[in-house]
PDB file of C-alpha atoms and ligand atoms in Angstrom:
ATOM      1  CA  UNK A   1       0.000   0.000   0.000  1.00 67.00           C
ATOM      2  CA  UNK A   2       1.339   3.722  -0.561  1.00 72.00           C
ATOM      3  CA  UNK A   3       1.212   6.137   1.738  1.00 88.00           C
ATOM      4  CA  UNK A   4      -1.562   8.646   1.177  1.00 96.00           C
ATOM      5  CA  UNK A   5      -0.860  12.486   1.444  1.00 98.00           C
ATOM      6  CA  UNK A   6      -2.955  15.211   2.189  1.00 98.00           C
ATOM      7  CA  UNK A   7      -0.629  18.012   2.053  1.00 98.00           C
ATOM      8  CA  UNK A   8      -1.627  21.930   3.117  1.00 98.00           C
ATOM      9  CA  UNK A   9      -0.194  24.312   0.234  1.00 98.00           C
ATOM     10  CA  UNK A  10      -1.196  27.943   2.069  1.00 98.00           C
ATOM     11  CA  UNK A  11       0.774  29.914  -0.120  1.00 98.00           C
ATOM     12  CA  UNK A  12       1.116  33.272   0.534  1.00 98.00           C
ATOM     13  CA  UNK A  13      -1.782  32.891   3.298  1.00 98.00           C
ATOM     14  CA  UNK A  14      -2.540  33.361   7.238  1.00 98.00           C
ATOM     15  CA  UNK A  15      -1.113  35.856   9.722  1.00 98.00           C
ATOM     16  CA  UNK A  16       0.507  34.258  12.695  1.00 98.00           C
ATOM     17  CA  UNK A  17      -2.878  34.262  14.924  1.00 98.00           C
ATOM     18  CA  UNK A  18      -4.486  32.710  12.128  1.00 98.00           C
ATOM     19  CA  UNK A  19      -2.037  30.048  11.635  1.00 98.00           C
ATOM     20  CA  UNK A  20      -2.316  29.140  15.361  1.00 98.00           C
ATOM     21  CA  UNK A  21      -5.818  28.896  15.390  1.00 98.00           C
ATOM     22  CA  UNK A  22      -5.768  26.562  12.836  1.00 98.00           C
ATOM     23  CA  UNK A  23      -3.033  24.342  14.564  1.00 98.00           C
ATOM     24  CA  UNK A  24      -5.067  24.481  17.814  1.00 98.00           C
ATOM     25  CA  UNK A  25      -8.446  23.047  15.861  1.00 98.00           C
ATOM     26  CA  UNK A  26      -5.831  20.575  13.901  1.00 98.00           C
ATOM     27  CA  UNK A  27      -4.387  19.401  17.004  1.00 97.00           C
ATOM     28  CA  UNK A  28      -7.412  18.793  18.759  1.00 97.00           C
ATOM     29  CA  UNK A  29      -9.248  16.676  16.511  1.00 95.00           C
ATOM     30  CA  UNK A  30      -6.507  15.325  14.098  1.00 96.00           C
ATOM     31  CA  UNK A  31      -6.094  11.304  14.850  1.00 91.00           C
ATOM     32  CA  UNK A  32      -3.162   9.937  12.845  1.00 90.00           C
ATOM     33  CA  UNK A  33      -3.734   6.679  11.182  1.00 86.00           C
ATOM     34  CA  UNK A  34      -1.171   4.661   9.498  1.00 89.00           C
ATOM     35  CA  UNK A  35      -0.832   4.806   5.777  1.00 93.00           C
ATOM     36  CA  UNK A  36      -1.592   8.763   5.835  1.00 96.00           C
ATOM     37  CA  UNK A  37       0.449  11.619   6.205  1.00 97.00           C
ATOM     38  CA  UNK A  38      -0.707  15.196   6.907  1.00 98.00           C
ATOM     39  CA  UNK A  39       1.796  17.588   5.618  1.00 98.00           C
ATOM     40  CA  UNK A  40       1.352  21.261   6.350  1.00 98.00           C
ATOM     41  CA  UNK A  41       3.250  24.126   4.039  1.00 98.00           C
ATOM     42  CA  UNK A  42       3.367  27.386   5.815  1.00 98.00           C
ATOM     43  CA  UNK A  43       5.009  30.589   4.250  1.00 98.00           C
ATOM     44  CA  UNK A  44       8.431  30.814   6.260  1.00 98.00           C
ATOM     45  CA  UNK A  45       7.785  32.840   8.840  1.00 98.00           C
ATOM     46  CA  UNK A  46       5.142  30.652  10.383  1.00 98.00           C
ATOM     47  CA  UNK A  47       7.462  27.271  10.123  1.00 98.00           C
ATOM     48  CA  UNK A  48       8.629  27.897  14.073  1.00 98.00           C
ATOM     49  CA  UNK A  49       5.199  28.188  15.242  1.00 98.00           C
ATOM     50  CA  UNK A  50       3.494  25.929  13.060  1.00 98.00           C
ATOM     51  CA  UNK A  51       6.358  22.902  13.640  1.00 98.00           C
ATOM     52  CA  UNK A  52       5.874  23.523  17.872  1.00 98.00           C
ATOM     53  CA  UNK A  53       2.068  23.835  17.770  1.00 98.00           C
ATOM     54  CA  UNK A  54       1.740  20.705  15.459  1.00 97.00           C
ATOM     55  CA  UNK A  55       4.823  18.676  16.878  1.00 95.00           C
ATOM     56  CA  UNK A  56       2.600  15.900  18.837  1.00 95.00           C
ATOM     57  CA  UNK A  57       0.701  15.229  15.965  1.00 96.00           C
ATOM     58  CA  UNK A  58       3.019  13.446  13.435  1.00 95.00           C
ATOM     59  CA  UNK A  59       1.824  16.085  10.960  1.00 97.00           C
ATOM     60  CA  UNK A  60       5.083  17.014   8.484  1.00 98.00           C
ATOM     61  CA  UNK A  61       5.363  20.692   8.215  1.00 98.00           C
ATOM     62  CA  UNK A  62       7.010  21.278   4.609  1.00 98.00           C
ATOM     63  CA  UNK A  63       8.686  24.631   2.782  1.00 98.00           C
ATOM     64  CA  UNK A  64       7.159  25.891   0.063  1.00 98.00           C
ATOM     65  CA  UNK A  65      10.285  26.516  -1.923  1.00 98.00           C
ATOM     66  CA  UNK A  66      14.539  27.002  -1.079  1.00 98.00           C
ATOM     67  CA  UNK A  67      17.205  27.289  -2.764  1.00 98.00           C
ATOM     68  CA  UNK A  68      20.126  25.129  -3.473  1.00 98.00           C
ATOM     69  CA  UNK A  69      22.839  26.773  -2.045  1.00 98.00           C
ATOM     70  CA  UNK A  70      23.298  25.347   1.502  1.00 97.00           C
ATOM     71  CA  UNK A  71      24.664  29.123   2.406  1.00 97.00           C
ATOM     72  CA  UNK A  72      25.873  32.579   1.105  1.00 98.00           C
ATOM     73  CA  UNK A  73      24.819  35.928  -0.343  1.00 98.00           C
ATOM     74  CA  UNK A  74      21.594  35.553  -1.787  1.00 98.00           C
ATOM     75  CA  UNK A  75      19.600  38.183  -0.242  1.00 98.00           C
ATOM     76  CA  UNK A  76      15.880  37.109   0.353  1.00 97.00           C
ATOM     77  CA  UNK A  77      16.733  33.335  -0.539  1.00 98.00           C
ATOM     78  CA  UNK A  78      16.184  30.562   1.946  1.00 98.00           C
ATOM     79  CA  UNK A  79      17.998  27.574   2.547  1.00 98.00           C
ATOM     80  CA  UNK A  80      17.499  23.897   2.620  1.00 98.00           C
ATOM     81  CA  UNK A  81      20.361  23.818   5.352  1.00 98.00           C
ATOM     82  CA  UNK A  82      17.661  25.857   6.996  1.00 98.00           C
ATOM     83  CA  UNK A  83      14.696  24.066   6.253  1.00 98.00           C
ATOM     84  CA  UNK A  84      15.848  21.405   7.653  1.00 98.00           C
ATOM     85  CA  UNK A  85      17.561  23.356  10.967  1.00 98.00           C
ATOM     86  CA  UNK A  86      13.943  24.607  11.689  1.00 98.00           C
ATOM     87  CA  UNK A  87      12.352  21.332  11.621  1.00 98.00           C
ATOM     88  CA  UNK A  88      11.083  21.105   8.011  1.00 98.00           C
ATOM     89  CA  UNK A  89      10.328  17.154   6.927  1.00 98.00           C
ATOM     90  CA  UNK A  90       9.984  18.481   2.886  1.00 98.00           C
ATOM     91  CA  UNK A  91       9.992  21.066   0.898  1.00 98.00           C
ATOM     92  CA  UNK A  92       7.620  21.876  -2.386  1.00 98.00           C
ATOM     93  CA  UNK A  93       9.884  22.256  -5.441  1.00 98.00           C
ATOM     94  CA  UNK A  94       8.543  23.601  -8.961  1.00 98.00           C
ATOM     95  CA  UNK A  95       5.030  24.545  -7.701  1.00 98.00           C
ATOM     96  CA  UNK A  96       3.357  26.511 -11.239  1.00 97.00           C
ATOM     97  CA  UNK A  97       3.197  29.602  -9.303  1.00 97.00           C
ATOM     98  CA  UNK A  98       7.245  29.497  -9.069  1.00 98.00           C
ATOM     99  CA  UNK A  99       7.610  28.721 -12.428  1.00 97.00           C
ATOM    100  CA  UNK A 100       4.982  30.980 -13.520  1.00 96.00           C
ATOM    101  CA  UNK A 101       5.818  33.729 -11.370  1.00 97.00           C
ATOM    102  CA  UNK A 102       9.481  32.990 -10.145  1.00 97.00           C
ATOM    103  CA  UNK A 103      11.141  31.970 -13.487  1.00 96.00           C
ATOM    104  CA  UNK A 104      11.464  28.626 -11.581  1.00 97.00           C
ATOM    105  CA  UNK A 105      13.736  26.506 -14.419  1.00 97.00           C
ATOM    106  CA  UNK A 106      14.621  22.628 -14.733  1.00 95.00           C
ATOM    107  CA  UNK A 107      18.060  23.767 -14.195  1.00 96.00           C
ATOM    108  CA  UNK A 108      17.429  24.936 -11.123  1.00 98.00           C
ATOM    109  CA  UNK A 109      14.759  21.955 -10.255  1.00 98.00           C
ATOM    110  CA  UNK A 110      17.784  19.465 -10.696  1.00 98.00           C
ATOM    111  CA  UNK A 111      19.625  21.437  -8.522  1.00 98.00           C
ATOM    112  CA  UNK A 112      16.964  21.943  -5.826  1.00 98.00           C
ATOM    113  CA  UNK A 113      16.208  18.076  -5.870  1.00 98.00           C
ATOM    114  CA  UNK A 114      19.895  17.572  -5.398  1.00 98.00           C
ATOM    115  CA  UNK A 115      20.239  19.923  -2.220  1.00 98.00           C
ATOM    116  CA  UNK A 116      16.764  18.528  -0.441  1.00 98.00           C
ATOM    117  CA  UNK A 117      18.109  14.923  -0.569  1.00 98.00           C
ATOM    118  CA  UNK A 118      21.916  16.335   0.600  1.00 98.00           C
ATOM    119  CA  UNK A 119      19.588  18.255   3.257  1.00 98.00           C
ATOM    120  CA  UNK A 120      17.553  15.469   3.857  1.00 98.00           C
ATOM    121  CA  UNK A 121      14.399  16.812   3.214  1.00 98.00           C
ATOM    122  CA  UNK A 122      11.470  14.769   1.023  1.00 98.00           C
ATOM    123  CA  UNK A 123      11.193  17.089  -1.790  1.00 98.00           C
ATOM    124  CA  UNK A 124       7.105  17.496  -3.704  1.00 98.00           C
ATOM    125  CA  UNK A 125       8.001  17.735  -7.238  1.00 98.00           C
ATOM    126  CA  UNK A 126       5.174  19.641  -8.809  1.00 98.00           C
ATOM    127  CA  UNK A 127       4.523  19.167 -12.461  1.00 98.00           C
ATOM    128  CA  UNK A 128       1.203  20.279 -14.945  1.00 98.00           C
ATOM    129  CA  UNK A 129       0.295  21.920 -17.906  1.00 98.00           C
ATOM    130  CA  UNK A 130      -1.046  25.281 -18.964  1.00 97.00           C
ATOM    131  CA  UNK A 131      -4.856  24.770 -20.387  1.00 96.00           C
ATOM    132  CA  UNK A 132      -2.923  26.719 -23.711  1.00 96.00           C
ATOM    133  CA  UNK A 133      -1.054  23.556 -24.196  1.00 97.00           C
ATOM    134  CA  UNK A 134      -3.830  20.898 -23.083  1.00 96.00           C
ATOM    135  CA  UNK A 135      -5.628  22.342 -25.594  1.00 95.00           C
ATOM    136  CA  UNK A 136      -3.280  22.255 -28.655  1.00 97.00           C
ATOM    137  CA  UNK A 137      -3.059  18.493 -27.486  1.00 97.00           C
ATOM    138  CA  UNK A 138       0.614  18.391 -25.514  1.00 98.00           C
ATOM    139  CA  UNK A 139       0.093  17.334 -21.936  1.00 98.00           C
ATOM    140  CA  UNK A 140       1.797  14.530 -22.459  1.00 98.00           C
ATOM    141  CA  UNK A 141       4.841  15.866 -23.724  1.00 98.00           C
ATOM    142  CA  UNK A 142       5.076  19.024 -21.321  1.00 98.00           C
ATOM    143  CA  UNK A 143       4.969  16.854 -18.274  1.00 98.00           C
ATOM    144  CA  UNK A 144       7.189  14.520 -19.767  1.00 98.00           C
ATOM    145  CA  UNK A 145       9.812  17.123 -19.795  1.00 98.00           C
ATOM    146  CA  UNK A 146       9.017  18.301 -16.566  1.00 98.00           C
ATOM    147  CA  UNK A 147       9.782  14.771 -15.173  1.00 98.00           C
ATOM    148  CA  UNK A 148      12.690  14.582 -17.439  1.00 97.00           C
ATOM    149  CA  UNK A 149      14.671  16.684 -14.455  1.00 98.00           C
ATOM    150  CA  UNK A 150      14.618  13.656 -12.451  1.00 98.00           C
ATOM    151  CA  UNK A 151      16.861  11.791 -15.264  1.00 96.00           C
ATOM    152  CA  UNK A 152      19.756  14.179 -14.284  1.00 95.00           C
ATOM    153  CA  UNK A 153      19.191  14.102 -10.525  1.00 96.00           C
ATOM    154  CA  UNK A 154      20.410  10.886  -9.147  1.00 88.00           C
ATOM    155  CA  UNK A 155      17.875   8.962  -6.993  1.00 91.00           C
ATOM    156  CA  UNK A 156      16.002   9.905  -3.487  1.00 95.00           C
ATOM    157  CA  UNK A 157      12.863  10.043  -1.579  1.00 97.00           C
ATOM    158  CA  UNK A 158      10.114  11.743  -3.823  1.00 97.00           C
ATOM    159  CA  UNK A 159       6.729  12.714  -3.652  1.00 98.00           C
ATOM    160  CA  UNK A 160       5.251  13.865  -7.285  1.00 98.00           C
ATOM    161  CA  UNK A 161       1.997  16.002  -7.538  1.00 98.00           C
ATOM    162  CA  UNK A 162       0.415  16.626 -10.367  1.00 98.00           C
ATOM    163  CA  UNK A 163      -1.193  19.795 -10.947  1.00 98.00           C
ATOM    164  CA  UNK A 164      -2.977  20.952 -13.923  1.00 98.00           C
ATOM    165  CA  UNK A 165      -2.483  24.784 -13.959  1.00 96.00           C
ATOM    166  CA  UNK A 166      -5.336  25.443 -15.164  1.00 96.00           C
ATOM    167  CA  UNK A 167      -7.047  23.596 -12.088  1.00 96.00           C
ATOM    168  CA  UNK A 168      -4.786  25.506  -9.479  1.00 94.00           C
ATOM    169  CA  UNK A 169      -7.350  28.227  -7.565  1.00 91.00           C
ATOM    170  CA  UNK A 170      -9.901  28.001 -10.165  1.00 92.00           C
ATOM    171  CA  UNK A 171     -12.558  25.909  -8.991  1.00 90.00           C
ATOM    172  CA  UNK A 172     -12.665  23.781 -12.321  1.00 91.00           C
ATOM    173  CA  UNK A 173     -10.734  20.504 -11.239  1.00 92.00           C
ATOM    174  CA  UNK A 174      -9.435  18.025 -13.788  1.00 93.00           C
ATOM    175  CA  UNK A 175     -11.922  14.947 -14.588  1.00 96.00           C
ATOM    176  CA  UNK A 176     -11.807  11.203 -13.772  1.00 97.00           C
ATOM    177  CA  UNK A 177     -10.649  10.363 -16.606  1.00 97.00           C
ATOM    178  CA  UNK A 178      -7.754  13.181 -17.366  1.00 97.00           C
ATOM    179  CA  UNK A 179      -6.517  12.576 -13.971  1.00 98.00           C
ATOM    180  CA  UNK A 180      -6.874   9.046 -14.571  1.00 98.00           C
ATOM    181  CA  UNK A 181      -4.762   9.053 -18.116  1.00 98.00           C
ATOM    182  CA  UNK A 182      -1.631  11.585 -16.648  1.00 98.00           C
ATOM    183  CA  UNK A 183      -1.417   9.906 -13.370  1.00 98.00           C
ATOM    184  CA  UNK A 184      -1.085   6.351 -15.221  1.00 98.00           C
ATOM    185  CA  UNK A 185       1.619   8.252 -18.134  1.00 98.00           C
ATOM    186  CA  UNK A 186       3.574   9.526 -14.478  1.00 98.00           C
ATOM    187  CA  UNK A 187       3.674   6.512 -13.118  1.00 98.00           C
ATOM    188  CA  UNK A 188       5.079   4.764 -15.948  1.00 98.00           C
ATOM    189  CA  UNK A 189       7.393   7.552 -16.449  1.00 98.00           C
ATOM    190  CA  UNK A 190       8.422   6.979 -13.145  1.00 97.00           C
ATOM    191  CA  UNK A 191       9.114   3.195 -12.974  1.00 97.00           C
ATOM    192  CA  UNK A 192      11.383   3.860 -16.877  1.00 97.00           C
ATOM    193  CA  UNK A 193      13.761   6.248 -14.683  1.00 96.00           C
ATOM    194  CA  UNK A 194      13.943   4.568 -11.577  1.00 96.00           C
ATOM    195  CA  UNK A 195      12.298   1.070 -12.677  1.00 96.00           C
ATOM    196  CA  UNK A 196      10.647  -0.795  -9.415  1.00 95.00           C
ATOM    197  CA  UNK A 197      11.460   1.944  -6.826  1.00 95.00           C
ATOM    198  CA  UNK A 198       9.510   4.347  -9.476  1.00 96.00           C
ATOM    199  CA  UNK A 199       6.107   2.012  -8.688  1.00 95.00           C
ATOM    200  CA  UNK A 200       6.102   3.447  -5.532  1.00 94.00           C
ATOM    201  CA  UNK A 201       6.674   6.770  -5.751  1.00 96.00           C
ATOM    202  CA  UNK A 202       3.522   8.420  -4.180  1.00 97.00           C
ATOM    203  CA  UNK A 203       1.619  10.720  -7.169  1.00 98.00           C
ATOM    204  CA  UNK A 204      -0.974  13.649  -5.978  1.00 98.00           C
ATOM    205  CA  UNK A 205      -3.387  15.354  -7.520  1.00 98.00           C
ATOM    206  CA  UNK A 206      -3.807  19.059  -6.503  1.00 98.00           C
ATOM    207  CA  UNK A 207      -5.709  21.729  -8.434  1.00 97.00           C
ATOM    208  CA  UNK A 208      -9.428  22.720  -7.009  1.00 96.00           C
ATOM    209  CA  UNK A 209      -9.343  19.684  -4.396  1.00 97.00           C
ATOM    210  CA  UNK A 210     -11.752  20.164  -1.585  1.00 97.00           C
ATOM    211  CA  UNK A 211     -14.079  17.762   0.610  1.00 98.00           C
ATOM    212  CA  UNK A 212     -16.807  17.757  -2.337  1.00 97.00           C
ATOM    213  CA  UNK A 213     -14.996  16.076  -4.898  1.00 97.00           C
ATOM    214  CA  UNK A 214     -11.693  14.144  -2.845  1.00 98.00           C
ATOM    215  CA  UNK A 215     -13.689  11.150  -2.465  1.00 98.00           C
ATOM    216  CA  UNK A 216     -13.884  10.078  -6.345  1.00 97.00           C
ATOM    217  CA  UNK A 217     -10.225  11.707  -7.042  1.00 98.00           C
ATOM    218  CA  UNK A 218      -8.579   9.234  -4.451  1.00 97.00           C
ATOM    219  CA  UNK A 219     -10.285   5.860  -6.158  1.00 97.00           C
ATOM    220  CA  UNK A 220      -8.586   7.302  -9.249  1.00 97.00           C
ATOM    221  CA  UNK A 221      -5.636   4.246  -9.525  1.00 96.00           C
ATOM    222  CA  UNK A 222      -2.159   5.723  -9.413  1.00 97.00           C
ATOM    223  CA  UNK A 223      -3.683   8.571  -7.152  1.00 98.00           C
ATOM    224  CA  UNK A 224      -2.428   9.047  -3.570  1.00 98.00           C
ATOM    225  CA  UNK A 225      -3.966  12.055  -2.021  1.00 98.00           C
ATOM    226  CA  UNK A 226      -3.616  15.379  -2.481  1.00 98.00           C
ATOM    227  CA  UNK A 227      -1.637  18.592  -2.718  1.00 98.00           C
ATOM    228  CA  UNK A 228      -3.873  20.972  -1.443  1.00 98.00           C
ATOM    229  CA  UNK A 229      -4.339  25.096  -1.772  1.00 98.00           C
ATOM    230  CA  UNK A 230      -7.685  27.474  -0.908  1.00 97.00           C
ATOM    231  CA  UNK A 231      -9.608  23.591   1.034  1.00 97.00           C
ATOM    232  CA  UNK A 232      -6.366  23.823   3.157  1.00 98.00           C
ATOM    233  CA  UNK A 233      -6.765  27.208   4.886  1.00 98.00           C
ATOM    234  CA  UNK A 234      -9.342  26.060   7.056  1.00 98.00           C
ATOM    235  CA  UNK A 235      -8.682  23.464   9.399  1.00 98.00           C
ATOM    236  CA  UNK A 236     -12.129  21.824   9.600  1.00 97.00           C
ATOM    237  CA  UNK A 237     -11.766  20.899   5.905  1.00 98.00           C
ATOM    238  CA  UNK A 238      -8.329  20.044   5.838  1.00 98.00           C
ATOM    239  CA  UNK A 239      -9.204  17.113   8.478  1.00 97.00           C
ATOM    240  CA  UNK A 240     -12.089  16.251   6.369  1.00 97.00           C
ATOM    241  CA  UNK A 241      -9.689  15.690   3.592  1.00 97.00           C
ATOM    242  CA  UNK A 242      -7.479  13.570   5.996  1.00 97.00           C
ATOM    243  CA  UNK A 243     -10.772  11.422   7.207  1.00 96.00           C
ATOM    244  CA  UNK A 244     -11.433  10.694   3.362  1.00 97.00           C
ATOM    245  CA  UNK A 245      -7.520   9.548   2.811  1.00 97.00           C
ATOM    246  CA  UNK A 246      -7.778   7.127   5.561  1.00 95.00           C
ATOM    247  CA  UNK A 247     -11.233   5.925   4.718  1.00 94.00           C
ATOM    248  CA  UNK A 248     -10.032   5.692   0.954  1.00 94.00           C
ATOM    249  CA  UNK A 249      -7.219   3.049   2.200  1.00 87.00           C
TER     250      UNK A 249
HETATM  251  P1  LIG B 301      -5.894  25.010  -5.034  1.00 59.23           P
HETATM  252  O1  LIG B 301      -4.296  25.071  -5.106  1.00 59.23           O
HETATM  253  O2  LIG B 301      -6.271  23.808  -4.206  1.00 59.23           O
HETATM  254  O3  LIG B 301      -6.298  26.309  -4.365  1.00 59.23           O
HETATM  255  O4  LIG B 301      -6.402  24.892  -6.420  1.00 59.23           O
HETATM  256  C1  LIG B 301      -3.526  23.898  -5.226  1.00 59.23           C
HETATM  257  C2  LIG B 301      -2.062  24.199  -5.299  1.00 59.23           C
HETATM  258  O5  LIG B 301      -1.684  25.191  -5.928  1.00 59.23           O
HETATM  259  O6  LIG B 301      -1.240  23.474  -4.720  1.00 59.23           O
END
């Protein structure tokens, strides 16, 4: 069985009161269960508080983004050295909004990957296509390049998510069946680069996931669990996402 994720993307979101109020309602009704993991991806200045208030849970508080350099001057840049230092389990790498925003690279993917294994972080590879080129027909091909980073990395602990772009924040989530077809092409992408260690590499789905429609995603095969952005904010529906990963094993 692979481990199902429900993972808490909040972005550029919540003030520190905010953030603590959620990790008070999380912590009081959040009962781990083997085979899922709740991950939680604050903006860097919650991380301390976040990683103490959610510390007896077995939640895994991930970064949203570093940089490969363990140290040095890059003003504004964080560190996986200090990811890690803080507590950090993960970090997100390649998340759309970094390459859309960020002039996020594959150069600088491969070197990212690189630093969160030497840092020992698990690192979320984010992948998905514009709806610009799922409509001229190249899905396929875009997220095959996007994987193709992880030909030139070496080999490590990976989570992959797959996330449409034209899913993310939108409220128009990708179908059944187009879920069904690019998490099948991942995974078989997967096991030609790493063969049998690539079968089980867990594969999420994020893009307009929220308690409504989480149930039919995670009987999707090749699908387990979730990178999650706006259902995550609140901590009432983040643990309803959790309930439905364990139920779904
Ligand atoms: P969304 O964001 O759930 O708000 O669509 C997902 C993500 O960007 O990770």
């Amino acid at each position: 069985m692979t481990t199902k994720w429900v993972i808490a993307n909040w972005k550029m979101n919540h003030l520190r009161a905010e953030a603590s109020a959620f990790c008070e309602a999380f912590r009081a009704d959040y009962k781990a269960r083997p085979g899922v993991e709740a991950g939680i991806a604050p903006s860097f200045p919650l991380l301390p508080g976040v990683i103490s208030q959610t510390e007896t849970t077995g939640a895994k508080v991930f970064g949203q983004n570093a940089h490969w350099e363990p140290k040095g001057a890059f003003t504004g840049a964080v560190s996986m050295a200090q990811l890690k230092d803080a507590g950090c389990h993960g970090v997100i790498l390649g998340h759309s909004e970094r390459r859309q925003f960020f002039n996020e690279t594959d150069d600088s993917l491969v070197k990212k990957l690189q630093a969160a294994w030497e840092f020992d972080l698990l690192p979320v590879l984010c992948i998905g296509e514009t709806l610009t080129q799922r409509d001229a027909g190249f899905t396929l091909d875009v997220l095959r390049q996007q994987l193709s980073v992880l030909e030139r990395t070496g080999h490590g602990p990976l989570v992959v998510a797959y996330e449409p772009v034209w899913a993310i924040g939108t409220g128009r989530r990708a179908d059944a069946t187009q879920i069904e077809e690019v998490h099948a092409f991942i995974r078989e992408d997967l096991w030609l680069t790493f063969g049998d260690a690539g079968r089980e590499i867990p594969i999420l789905y994020g893009g307009s996931v929220t308690p409504d429609n989480f149930e039919e995603i995670l009987r999707i095969p090749h699908v387990a669990g979730g990178l999650v952005g706006g259902a995550s904010l609140e901590a009432g529906k983040f643990l309803r996402l959790l309930k439905q990963a364990q139920e779904s094993n």
